[in-house]
CSV table of C-alpha atoms in Angstrom, one decimal:
chain,number,residue,atom,x,y,z
A,1,MET,CA,28.1,-30.0,-28.8
A,2,GLN,CA,30.4,-32.9,-28.4
A,3,SER,CA,29.1,-36.4,-28.8
A,4,MET,CA,29.8,-39.2,-26.3
A,5,THR,CA,28.1,-41.5,-23.9
A,6,PRO,CA,27.5,-40.6,-20.3
A,7,GLN,CA,30.0,-43.2,-19.2
A,8,GLN,CA,32.6,-41.8,-21.5
A,9,ALA,CA,31.9,-38.2,-20.4
A,10,ALA,CA,32.1,-39.2,-16.7
A,11,ALA,CA,35.3,-41.1,-17.2
A,12,GLY,CA,36.9,-38.0,-18.8
A,13,PHE,CA,35.6,-35.6,-16.2
A,14,LEU,CA,36.2,-37.4,-13.0
A,15,PRO,CA,40.1,-37.2,-13.2
A,16,GLN,CA,39.7,-33.4,-13.6
A,17,VAL,CA,37.4,-33.3,-10.5
A,18,GLU,CA,39.9,-35.4,-8.6
A,19,GLN,CA,42.7,-33.0,-9.5
A,20,VAL,CA,40.7,-30.1,-8.0
A,21,LEU,CA,39.9,-32.1,-4.9
A,22,ALA,CA,43.5,-33.1,-4.5
A,23,GLU,CA,44.3,-29.5,-3.8
A,24,LEU,CA,41.9,-29.5,-0.8
A,25,SER,CA,42.5,-31.0,2.6
A,26,ILE,CA,39.1,-32.6,3.2
A,27,GLU,CA,37.6,-35.8,4.5
A,28,ARG,CA,34.9,-37.0,2.1
A,29,GLU,CA,31.5,-37.8,3.4
A,30,SER,CA,30.0,-38.5,0.0
A,31,LEU,CA,30.6,-38.3,-3.7
A,32,GLU,CA,27.8,-38.7,-6.3
A,33,VAL,CA,28.1,-38.8,-10.1
A,34,ARG,CA,25.0,-38.2,-12.2
A,35,ALA,CA,24.0,-37.8,-15.8
A,36,ASN,CA,21.4,-34.9,-15.9
A,37,ARG,CA,19.2,-33.6,-18.6
A,38,CYS,CA,20.3,-30.3,-20.3
A,39,GLU,CA,18.9,-27.9,-22.8
A,40,GLY,CA,20.0,-27.7,-26.4
A,41,GLN,CA,21.0,-24.5,-28.1
A,42,GLY,CA,17.4,-23.5,-28.7
A,43,GLY,CA,16.3,-24.2,-25.2
A,44,GLU,CA,14.8,-27.6,-26.1
A,45,THR,CA,15.2,-30.7,-23.9
A,46,ARG,CA,15.7,-34.0,-25.5
A,47,ASP,CA,16.4,-37.5,-24.2
A,48,ASP,CA,19.8,-37.6,-25.8
A,49,LEU,CA,21.2,-34.4,-24.3
A,50,PHE,CA,23.0,-34.5,-21.0
A,51,TYR,CA,25.7,-33.1,-18.7
A,52,ILE,CA,27.7,-34.8,-16.0
A,53,TRP,CA,27.2,-33.5,-12.5
A,54,VAL,CA,29.4,-34.5,-9.5
A,55,GLY,CA,28.4,-33.6,-6.0
A,56,LEU,CA,30.7,-33.9,-3.0
A,57,ARG,CA,30.2,-33.3,0.8
A,58,GLY,CA,33.1,-33.2,3.1
A,59,LEU,CA,34.8,-31.8,6.1
A,60,ALA,CA,38.1,-29.9,6.5
A,61,PRO,CA,39.7,-31.4,9.6
A,62,GLY,CA,41.7,-28.2,10.2
A,63,ARG,CA,38.5,-26.2,10.3
A,64,ASP,CA,40.0,-24.0,7.6
A,65,ILE,CA,37.7,-24.5,4.6
A,66,ALA,CA,37.3,-20.8,4.0
A,67,ARG,CA,41.1,-20.4,3.7
A,68,GLN,CA,41.2,-23.4,1.4
A,69,ILE,CA,38.5,-21.8,-0.8
A,70,GLU,CA,40.4,-18.5,-0.8
A,71,ALA,CA,43.5,-20.4,-2.0
A,72,ALA,CA,41.4,-22.2,-4.8
A,73,HIS,CA,40.2,-18.8,-5.9
A,74,ALA,CA,43.7,-17.5,-6.3
A,75,ARG,CA,44.8,-20.7,-8.1
A,76,TRP,CA,41.9,-20.6,-10.5
A,77,GLN,CA,42.4,-16.9,-11.2
A,78,GLY,CA,46.0,-17.6,-11.9
A,79,GLN,CA,45.0,-20.3,-14.3
A,80,GLY,CA,42.8,-17.9,-16.2
A,81,TRP,CA,39.5,-19.4,-15.2
A,82,GLU,CA,36.4,-17.2,-15.3
A,83,ILE,CA,35.3,-16.5,-11.7
A,84,THR,CA,31.5,-16.3,-11.9
A,85,ARG,CA,30.8,-16.1,-8.2
A,86,PHE,CA,33.0,-15.2,-5.2
A,87,ARG,CA,31.3,-14.0,-2.1
A,88,HIS,CA,31.9,-14.1,1.7
A,89,LEU,CA,29.0,-15.0,3.8
A,90,ASP,CA,28.0,-13.7,7.3
A,91,SER,CA,28.5,-17.2,8.6
A,92,GLY,CA,32.2,-17.0,7.7
A,93,GLY,CA,31.6,-19.3,4.7
A,94,ILE,CA,32.7,-18.6,1.1
A,95,ASN,CA,30.9,-19.4,-2.2
A,96,LEU,CA,33.2,-19.8,-5.2
A,97,THR,CA,32.2,-20.8,-8.7
A,98,ALA,CA,34.6,-20.8,-11.7
A,99,VAL,CA,34.5,-22.0,-15.3
A,100,ASP,CA,37.6,-23.5,-16.9
A,101,PRO,CA,37.7,-21.9,-20.4
A,102,ALA,CA,39.6,-24.8,-21.9
A,103,SER,CA,37.0,-27.4,-21.1
A,104,GLY,CA,33.9,-25.4,-20.3
A,105,ASN,CA,33.6,-27.3,-17.0
A,106,THR,CA,32.2,-25.5,-14.0
A,107,TYR,CA,33.6,-25.9,-10.4
A,108,THR,CA,31.7,-24.7,-7.3
A,109,LEU,CA,33.0,-24.8,-3.7
A,110,ASP,CA,30.6,-23.6,-0.9
A,111,SER,CA,31.1,-23.4,2.8
A,112,GLY,CA,29.5,-21.8,5.8
A,113,PHE,CA,27.0,-24.6,6.6
A,114,LYS,CA,25.8,-25.6,10.0
A,115,PRO,CA,26.8,-27.3,12.2
A,116,ALA,CA,30.4,-26.6,11.2
A,117,PRO,CA,30.6,-23.4,9.0
A,118,ASP,CA,34.4,-23.4,9.2
A,119,ALA,CA,34.8,-27.0,8.2
A,120,TYR,CA,31.8,-28.2,6.1
A,121,LEU,CA,32.2,-28.2,2.3
A,122,ALA,CA,29.6,-28.8,-0.4
A,123,ALA,CA,31.2,-28.9,-3.9
A,124,PHE,CA,29.5,-29.3,-7.3
A,125,PHE,CA,31.1,-29.9,-10.6
A,126,ASN,CA,29.5,-29.8,-14.1
A,127,THR,CA,30.5,-30.5,-17.6
A,128,PRO,CA,29.0,-28.7,-20.6
A,129,CYS,CA,26.2,-30.5,-22.5
A,130,PHE,CA,26.9,-33.6,-24.5
A,131,HIS,CA,24.9,-35.5,-27.2
A,132,SER,CA,24.6,-39.2,-26.7
A,133,PRO,CA,25.3,-41.1,-29.9
A,134,GLU,CA,23.4,-44.0,-28.4
A,135,GLY,CA,20.2,-42.1,-28.2
A,136,THR,CA,18.1,-42.0,-25.0
A,137,VAL,CA,20.2,-41.4,-21.8
A,138,ALA,CA,19.4,-43.2,-18.6
A,139,PHE,CA,19.4,-40.0,-16.4
A,140,GLY,CA,20.5,-40.3,-12.8
A,141,ALA,CA,23.3,-41.8,-10.8
A,142,LEU,CA,26.3,-43.3,-12.5
A,143,SER,CA,28.9,-45.6,-11.1
A,144,PRO,CA,32.0,-43.5,-10.5
A,145,GLY,CA,34.3,-46.4,-11.3
């Protein structure tokens, strides 16, 4: 498990998230960055173990979010990422989750939500667990800047 502060982990992860988001044509509604508690190798939880979570909500102005997620699926497969979830929903939405084997980061794109199943996107991005060299982590929202 790598050792760094939540701020360092977020600063390293956000450019990778932005790179994935740059491949999508969406209007952002919200973006949240959090330090969340995670489990150690033995299933233990400690105040110095955390992962970075980024959540995004947005809309595809072209009402083509399913096509965009299909394209992300093809890109991620081509990059050798492990696809852990890929399903088409009755609503027309798609759920896609993949892990980048180089970083261990997880990327999730979900669509099919009311009121605009062909446009609304919920995306979640996670790092692997880190150990804080400073000790106790202040879990919760982090400033993305």
